[in-house]
Coordinates of C-alpha atoms in Angstrom, one line a residue:
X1 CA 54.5 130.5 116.2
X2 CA 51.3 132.1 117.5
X3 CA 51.9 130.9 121.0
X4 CA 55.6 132.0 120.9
X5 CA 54.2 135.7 119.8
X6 CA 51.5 135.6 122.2
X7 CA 53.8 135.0 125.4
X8 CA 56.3 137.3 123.9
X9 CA 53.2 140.0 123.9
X10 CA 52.5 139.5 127.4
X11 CA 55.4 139.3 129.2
X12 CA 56.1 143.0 127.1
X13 CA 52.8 143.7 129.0
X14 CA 54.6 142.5 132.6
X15 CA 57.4 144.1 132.1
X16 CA 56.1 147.3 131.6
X17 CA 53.2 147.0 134.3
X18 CA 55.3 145.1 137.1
X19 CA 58.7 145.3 136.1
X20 CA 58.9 141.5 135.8
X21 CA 61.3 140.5 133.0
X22 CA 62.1 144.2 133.0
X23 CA 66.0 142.4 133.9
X24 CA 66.8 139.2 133.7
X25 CA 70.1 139.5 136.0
X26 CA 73.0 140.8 136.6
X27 CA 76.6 140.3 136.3
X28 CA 79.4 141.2 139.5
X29 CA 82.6 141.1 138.8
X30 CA 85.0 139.4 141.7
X31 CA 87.8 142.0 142.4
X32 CA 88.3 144.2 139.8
X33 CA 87.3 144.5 136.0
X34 CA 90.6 145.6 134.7
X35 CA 94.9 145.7 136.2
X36 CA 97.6 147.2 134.8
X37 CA 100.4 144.0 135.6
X38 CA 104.0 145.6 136.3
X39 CA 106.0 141.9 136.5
X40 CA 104.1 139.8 139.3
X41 CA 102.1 142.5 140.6
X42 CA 98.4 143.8 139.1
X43 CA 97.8 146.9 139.9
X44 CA 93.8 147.3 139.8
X45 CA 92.3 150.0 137.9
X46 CA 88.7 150.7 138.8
X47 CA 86.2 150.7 141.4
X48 CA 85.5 147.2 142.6
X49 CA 82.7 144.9 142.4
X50 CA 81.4 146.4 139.6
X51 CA 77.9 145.2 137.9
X52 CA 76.7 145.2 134.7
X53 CA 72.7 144.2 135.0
X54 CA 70.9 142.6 132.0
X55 CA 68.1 144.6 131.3
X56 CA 65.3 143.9 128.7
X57 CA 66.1 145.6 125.4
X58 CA 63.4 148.1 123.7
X59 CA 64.0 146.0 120.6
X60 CA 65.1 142.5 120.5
X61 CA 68.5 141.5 119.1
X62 CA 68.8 137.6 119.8
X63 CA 69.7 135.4 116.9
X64 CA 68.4 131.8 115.8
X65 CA 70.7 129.2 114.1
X66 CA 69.5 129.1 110.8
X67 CA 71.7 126.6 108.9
X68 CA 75.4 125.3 108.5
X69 CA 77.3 124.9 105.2
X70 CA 81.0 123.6 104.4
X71 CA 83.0 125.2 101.4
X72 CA 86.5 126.1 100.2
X73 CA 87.8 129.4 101.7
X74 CA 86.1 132.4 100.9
X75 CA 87.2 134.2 97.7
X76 CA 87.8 138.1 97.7
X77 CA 84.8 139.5 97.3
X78 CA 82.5 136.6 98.0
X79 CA 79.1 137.7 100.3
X80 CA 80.3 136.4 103.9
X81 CA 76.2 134.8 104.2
X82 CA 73.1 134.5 102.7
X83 CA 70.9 137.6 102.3
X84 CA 69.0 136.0 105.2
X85 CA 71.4 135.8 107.9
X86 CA 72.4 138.4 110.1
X87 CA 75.2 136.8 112.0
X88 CA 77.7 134.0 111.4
X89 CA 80.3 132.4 112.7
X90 CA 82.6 131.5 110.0
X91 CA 86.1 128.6 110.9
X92 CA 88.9 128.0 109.2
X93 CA 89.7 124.3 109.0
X94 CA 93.2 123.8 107.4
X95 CA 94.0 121.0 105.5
X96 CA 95.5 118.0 107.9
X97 CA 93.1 118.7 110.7
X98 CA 91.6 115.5 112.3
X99 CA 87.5 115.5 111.5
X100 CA 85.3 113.0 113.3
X101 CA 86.4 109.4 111.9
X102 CA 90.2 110.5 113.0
X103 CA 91.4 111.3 109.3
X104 CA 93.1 114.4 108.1
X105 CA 91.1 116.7 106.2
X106 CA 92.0 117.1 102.6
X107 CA 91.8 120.0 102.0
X108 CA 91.5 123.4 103.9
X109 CA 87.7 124.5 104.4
X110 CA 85.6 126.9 105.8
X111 CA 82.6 126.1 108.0
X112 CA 79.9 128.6 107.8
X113 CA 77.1 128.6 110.8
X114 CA 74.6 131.3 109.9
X115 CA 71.8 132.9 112.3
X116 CA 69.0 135.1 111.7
X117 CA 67.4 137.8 114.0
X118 CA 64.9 136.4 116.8
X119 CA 62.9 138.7 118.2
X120 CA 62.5 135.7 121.7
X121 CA 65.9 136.6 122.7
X122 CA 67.8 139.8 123.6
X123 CA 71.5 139.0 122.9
X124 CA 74.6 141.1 125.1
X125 CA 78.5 141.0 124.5
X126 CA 81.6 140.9 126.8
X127 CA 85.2 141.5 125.6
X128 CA 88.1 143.4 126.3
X129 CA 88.0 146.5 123.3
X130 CA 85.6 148.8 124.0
X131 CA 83.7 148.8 121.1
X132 CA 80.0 149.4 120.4
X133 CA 79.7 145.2 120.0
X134 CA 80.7 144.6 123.5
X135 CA 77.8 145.6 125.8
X136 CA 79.9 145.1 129.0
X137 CA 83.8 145.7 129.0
X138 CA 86.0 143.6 130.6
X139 CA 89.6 144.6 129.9
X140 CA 91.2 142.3 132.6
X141 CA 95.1 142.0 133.7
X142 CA 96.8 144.0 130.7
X143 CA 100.1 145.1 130.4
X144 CA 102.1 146.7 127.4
X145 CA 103.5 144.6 124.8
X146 CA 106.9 145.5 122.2
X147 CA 104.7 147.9 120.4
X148 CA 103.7 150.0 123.3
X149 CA 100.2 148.6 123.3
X150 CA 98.0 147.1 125.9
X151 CA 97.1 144.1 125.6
X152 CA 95.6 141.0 127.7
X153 CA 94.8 137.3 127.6
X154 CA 90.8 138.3 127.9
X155 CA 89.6 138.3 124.0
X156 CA 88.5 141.1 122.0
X157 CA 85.1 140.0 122.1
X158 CA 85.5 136.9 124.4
X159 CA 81.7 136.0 125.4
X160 CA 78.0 136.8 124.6
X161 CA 74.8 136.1 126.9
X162 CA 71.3 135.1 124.8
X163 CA 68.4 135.9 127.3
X164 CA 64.7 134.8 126.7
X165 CA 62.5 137.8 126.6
X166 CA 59.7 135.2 127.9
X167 CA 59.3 132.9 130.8
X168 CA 61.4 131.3 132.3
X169 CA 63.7 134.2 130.8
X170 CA 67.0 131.4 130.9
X171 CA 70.3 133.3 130.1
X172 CA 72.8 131.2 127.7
X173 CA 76.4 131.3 127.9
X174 CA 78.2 131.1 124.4
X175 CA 82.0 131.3 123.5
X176 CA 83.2 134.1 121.9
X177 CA 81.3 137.5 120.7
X178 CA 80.9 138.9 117.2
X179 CA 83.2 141.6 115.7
X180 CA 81.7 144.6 113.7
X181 CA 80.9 142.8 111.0
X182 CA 78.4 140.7 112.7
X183 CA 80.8 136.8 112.3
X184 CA 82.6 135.1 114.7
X185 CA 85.9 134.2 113.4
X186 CA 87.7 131.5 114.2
X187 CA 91.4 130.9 112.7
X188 CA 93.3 127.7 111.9
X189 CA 94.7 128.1 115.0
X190 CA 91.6 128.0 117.3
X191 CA 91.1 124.9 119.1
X192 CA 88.1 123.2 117.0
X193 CA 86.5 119.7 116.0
X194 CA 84.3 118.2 113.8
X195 CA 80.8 116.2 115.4
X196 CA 80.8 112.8 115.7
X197 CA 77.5 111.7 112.6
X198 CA 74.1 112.2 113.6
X199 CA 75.9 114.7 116.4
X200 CA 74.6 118.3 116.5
X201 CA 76.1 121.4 118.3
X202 CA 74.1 122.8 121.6
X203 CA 72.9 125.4 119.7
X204 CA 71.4 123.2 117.0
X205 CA 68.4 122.3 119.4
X206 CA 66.5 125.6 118.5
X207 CA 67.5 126.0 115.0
X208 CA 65.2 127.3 112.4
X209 CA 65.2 124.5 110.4
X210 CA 65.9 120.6 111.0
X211 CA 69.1 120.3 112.2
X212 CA 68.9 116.9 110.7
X213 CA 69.1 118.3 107.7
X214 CA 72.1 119.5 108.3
X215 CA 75.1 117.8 106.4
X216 CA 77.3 115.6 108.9
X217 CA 80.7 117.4 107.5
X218 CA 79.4 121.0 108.2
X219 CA 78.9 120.1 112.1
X220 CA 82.3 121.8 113.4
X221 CA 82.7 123.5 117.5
X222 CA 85.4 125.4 118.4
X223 CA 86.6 127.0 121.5
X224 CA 88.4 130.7 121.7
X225 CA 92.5 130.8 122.4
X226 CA 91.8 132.0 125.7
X227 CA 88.5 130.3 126.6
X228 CA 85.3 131.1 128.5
X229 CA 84.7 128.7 131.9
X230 CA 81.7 128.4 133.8
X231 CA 81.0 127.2 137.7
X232 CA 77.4 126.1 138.6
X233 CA 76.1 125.4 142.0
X234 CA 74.5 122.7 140.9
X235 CA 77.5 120.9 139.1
X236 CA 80.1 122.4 141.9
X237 CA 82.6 121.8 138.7
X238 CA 84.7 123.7 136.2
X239 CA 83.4 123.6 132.9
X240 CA 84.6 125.1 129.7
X241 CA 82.0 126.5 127.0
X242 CA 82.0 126.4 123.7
X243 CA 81.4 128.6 120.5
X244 CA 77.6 127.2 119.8
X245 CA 76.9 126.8 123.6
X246 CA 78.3 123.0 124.6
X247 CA 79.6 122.4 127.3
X248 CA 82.9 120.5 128.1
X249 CA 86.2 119.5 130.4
X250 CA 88.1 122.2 131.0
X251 CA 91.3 121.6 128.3
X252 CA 94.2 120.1 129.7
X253 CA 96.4 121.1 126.1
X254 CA 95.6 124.7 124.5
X255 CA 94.9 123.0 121.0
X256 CA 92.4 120.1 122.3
X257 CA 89.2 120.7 123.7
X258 CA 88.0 118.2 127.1
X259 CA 85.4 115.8 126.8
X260 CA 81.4 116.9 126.0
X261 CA 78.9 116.8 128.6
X262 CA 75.9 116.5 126.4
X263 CA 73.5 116.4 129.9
X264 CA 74.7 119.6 130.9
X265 CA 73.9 123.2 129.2
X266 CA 75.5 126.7 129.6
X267 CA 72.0 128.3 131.1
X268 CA 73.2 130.6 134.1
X269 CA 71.7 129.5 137.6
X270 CA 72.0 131.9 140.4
X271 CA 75.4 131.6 141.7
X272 CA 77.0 130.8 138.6
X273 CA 80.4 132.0 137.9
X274 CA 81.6 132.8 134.4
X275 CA 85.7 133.4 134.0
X276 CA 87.5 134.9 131.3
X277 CA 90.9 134.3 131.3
X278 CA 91.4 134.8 135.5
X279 CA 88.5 137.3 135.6
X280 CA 85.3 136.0 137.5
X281 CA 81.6 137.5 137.0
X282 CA 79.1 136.0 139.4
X283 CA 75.8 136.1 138.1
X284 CA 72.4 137.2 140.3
X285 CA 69.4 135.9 139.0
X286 CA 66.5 138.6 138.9
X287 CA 65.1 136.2 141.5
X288 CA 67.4 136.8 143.6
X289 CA 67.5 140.5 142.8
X290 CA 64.0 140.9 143.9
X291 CA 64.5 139.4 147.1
X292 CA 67.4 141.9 148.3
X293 CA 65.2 144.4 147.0
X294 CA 62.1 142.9 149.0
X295 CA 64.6 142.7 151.6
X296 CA 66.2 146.3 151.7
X297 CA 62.5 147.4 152.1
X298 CA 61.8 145.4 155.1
X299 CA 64.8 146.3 157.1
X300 CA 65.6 143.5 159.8
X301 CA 62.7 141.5 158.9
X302 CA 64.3 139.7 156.0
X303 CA 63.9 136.4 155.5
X304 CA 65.6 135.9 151.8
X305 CA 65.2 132.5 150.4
X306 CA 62.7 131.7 153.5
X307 CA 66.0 129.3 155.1
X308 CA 65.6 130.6 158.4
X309 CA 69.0 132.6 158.7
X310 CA 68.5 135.1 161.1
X311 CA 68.3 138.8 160.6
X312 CA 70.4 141.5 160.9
X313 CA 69.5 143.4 164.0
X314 CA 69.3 146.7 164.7
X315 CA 66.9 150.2 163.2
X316 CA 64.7 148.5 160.4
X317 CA 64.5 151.9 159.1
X318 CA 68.5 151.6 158.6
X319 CA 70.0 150.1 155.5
X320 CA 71.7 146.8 156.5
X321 CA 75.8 148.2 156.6
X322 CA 74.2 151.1 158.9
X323 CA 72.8 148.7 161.4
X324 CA 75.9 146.0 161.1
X325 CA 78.1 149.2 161.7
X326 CA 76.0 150.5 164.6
X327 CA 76.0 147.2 166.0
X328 CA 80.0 147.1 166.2
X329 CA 80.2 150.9 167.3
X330 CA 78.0 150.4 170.4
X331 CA 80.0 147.5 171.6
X332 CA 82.6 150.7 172.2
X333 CA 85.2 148.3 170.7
X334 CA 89.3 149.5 172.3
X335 CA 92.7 148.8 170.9
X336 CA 94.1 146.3 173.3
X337 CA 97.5 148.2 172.4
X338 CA 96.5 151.9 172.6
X339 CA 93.6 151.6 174.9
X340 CA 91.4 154.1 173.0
X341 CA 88.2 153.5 171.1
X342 CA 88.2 152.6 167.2
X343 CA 85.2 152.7 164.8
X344 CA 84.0 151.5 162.0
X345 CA 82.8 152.9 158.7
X346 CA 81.3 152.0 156.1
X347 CA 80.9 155.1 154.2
X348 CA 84.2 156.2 152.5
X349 CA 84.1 159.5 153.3
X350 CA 83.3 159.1 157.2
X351 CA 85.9 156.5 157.0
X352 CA 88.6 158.8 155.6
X353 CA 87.5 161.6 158.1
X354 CA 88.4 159.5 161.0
X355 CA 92.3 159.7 162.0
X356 CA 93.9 156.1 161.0
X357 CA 94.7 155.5 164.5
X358 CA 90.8 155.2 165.5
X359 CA 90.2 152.4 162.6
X360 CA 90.2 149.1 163.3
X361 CA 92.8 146.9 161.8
X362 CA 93.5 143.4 162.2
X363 CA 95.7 140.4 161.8
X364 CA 93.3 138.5 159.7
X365 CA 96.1 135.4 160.6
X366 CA 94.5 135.5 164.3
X367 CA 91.3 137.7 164.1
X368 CA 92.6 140.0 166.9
X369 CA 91.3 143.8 166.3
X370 CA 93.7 146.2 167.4
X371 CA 94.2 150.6 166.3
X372 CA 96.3 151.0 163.4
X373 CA 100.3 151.8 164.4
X374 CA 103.2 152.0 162.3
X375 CA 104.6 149.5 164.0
X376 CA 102.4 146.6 164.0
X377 CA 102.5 146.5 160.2
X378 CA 106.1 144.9 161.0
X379 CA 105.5 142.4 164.2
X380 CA 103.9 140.1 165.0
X381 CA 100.3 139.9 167.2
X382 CA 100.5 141.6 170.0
X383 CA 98.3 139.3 171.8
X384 CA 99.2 135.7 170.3
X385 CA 102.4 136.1 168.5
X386 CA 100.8 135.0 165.5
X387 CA 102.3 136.1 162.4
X388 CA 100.5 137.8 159.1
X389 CA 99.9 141.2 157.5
X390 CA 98.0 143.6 159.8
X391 CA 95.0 145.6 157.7
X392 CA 92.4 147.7 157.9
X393 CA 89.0 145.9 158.6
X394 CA 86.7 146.5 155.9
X395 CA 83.1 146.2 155.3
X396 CA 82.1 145.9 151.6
X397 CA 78.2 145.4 151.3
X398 CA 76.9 143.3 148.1
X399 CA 74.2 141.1 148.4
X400 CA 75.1 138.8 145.9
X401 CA 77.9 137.8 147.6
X402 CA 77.3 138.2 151.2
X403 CA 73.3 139.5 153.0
X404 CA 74.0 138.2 156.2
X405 CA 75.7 139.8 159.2
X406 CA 79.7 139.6 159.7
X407 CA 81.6 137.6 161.4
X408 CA 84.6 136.2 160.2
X409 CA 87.4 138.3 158.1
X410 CA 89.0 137.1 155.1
X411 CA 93.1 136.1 155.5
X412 CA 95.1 138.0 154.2
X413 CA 93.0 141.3 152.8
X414 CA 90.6 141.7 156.1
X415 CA 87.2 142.0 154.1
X416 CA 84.5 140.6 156.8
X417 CA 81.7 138.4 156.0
X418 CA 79.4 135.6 158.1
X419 CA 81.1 132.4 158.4
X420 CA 79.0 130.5 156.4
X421 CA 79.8 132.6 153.2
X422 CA 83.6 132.3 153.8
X423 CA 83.5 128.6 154.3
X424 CA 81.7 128.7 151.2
X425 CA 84.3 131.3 149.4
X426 CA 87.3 129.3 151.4
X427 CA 86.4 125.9 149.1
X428 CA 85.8 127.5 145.6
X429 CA 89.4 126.6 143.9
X430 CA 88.9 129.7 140.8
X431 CA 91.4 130.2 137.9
X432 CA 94.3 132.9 137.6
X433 CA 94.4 132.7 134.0
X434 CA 93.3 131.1 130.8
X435 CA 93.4 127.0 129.9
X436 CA 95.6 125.5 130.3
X437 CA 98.2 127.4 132.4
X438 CA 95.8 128.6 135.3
X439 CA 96.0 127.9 138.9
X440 CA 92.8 127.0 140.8
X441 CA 92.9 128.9 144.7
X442 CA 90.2 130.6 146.8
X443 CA 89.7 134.2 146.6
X444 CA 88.4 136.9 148.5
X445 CA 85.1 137.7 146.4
X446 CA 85.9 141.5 147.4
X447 CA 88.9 142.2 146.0
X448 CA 89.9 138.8 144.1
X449 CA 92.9 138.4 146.3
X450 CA 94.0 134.7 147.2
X451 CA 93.1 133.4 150.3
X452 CA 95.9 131.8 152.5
X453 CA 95.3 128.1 152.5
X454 CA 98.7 126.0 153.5
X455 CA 97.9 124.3 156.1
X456 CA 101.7 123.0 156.4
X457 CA 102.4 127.0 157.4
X458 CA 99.8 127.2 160.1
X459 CA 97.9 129.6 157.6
X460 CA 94.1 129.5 157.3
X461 CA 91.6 131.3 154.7
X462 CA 89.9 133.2 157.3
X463 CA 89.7 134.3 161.1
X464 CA 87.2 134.7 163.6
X465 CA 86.6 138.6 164.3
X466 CA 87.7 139.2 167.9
X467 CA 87.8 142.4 170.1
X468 CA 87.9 143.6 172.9
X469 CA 85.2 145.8 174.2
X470 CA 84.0 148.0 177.3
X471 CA 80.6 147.2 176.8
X472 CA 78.9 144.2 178.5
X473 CA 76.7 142.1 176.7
X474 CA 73.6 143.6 178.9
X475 CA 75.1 147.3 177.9
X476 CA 73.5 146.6 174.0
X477 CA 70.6 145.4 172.9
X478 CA 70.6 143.0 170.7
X479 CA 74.6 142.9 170.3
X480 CA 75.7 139.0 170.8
X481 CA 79.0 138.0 172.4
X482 CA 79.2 134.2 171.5
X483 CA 79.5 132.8 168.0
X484 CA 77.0 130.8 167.9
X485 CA 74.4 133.7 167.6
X486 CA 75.6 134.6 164.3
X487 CA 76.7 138.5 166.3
X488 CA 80.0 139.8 166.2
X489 CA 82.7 137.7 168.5
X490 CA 84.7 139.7 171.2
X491 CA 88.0 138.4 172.8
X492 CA 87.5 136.2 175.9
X493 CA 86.1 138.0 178.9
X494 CA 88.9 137.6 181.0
X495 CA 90.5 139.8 178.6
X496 CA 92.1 142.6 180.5
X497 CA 94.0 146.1 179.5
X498 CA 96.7 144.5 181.6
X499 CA 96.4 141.3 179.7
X500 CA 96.4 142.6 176.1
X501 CA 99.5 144.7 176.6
X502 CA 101.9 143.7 174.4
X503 CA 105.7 143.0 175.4
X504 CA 107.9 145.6 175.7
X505 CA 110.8 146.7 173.9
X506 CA 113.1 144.5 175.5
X507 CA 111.1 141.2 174.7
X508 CA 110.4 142.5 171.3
X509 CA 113.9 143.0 170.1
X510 CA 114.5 139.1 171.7
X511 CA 111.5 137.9 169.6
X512 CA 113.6 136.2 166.9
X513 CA 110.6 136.5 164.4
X514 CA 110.4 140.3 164.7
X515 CA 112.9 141.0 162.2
X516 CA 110.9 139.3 159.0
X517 CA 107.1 140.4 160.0
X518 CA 104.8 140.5 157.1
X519 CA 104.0 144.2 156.2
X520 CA 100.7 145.3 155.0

């Protein structure tokens, strides 16, 4: 329409002026993109957290539903769609499969959904092959099947993203990307159903013509082998996605899809999380985005989101892992064990130039900062006798995830964060594979490794940071020694050299837990 054109035309204009619109998001992967899976163990290939932003194409390539039709299978030779359409997604309904009144079908038929381009929407792909199609490759967990090949539960072309190039720029989830020859194919074998009459699929809503008009027997969904899951904020629930865009229970059997939620849609909110087959992407909304950016700028005087957190103090001039590192370096945090100084990095390469004795480790079982030695990887806390692995602290920076200063580290893998993201991480139950077989657990949104959550075995998803330090709280401006604050947390300050000596040799070998320490 005129109106359509006209908003289309200025938010061009915006997005070349302001840079509004210029993205409409991005996507951050949880962990790792891509493993190589030697019998229980994935080996992850790859830098972590990688992003994949959804930037406003020079020329659009969305597509518009433009009609459905039903029809025997396609003959060799036969034109896949009308002259028209530059996408379809074409199903395979064998004959004995259930359609809407509970009767088997017939016959075998193919469903034909066609689209034609839209120049309102820029469309992108995910998948594992790394093809032109797929925009964004995700290869996930892959290991080498009887051929010698690699091969993964994350499809070929497993998902595709439609973004408005115009206000409110909404980015829609579908089911399942198209191949190089445009279709979407779904076998006999993909989980699909036929629309209860006068029922029309999600992406029906916005079709070019009346999706009244559409015949009753032509209104099939389907959902992929391996499926495509969604988390909203909003819905704090799983939720599986279909083919055209509805949204529905996850599946409890791999052939039957869960029950419609005809209230809800597939539009990515900030915070969403979209799995494929175990891997999570957490999208940023280019709200968001702008505000980290806004924020960056500023320095200390942040403010994101207005909710009154407090800032990260320190040099506003500083980027914010300088000033959370500077802030832990001038406490002149010791090993309680070694009693010498450690420090923490957050560049790699200042990191790897320090000997691994002057890191600082921890039992993320206890929170208790000690020097890296050999032999602590085998025993238990020096200071409490808890028991866990001992690992180097780590500070990982993403905004997305975490913007606020640390406080807590993550149990087992030691990646820090502020307490009110891990609570939040340390309640999210995400999948470790496809429907139906995964798992729901918590994960570290770092590096995608499960959080330790049985309560029966004392275990706990994350640990107060706690050192021991020869600075006084007067000695630093700014730096906080109670929790409450939001600063880093020290050990107690009756904590002593003498007191955080560990036993000697003698009461070690008596320890009868000793023997069966967790290593790192």
């Amino acid at each position: 329409s005129d109106a359509e054109r006209a908003a289309l035309a200025a938010a061009d204009r915006a997005a070349a002026e302001t840079g509004e619109g210029g993205v409409y998001g991005q996507l951050v992967v949880l962990g790792y993109k891509e493993y190589r899976v030697e019998g229980s163990t994935w080996h992850p290939v790859g830098a972590r957290n990688e992003k994949f932003a959804l930037a406003r194409r020079d020329e659009a390539n969305g597509i518009r539903r433009a009609r459905a039709r039903i029809g025997e299978p396609r003959r060799p030779g036969e034109k896949r769609r009308s002259a028209d359409a530059s996408h379809s997604v074409t199903m395979s309904v064998a004959a004995g499969a259930r359609g809407a009144d509970g009767k088997p079908v017939a016959r075998s038929q193919r469903v034909t959904v066609e689209y034609v381009p839209d120049a309102r929407e820029d469309m992108f792909q995910l998948g594992r092959m790394i093809v032109p199609q797929n925009d964004f490759v995700v290869r996930g967990p892959l290991h080498l099947d009887a051929g010698g090949v690699l091969c993964g539960p994350v499809s070929r072309y497993a998902c595709r993203l439609s973004c408005g190039r115009a206000p409110p720029y909404a980015c829609r989830l579908y089911a399942a990307g198209f191949n190089n020859e445009r279709d979407v194919f779904l076998s006999e074998q993909a989980p699909k159903w036929q629309l209860a009459p006068g029922e029309r699929a999600a992406d029906a809503d916005d079709a070019v013509t009346d999706p009244d008009a559409e015949p009753d027997a032509a209104q099939w969904d389907a959902l992929t082998t391996f499926g495509v899951r969604i988390w909203k904020p909003e819905v704090g629930a799983w939720r599986e996605v279909s083919v055209h865009g509805g949204v529905h229970e996850p599946r409890a059997r791999a052939d039957v899809a869960g029950r419609r939620y005809p209230d809800e849609d597939s539009v990515l909110t900030n915070g969403t999380i979209v799995d494929l087959a175990g891997i999570q992407l957490l999208f940023e909304s280019a709200a968001s985005m702008r505000a980290h950016e806004r924020a960056a700028r500023r320095g200390s005087e942040r403010g994101i989101g207005g909710d009154g957190r407090s800032p990260i103090p320190g040099d506003p001039r500083a980027d914010a892992p300088a000033r959370i590192v500077a802030r832990f370096n001038a406490r002149r945090p010791q090993c309680p064990v070694q009693l010498h100084t450690i420090r923490l990095e957050y560049d790699d390469e200042k990191r790897r130039a320090l000997a691994q004795d002057r890191r600082p480790y921890i039992f993320p079982a206890c929170g208790h900062v000690h020097a890296f030695a050999p032999e602590l990887q085998r025993l238990p806390c020096p200071l409490c006798r808890t028991r866990g692995p001992f690992v180097e602290l780590r500070l990982e920076w993403e905004p997305a995830i975490c913007d606020e200063e640390p406080e807590v580290a993550f149990n087992p893998c030691g990646h820090i964060v502020s307490e009110r993201v891990a609570r939040k991480w340390a309640g999210l139950a995400l999948p470790d594979n496809a429907p139906p077989n995964a798992r729901y657990r918590p994960i570290c949104p770092f590096c995608a490794k499960p959080l330790k959550t049985d309560a029966r075995a004392g275990d706990q998803p994350y640990s107060r940071i706690l050192f021991q330090s020869d600075a006084s709280r007067d000695d630093v401006e700014g730096s906080d020694g109670d929790s409450e604050n939001g600063g880093w947390s020290t050990a107690s300050p009756g904590l002593t050299v003498q007191d955080a000596t560990p036993p000697d040799t003698a009461e070690r070998k008596n320890d009868p837990g000793d023997a069966d320490g967790d290593a790192a």
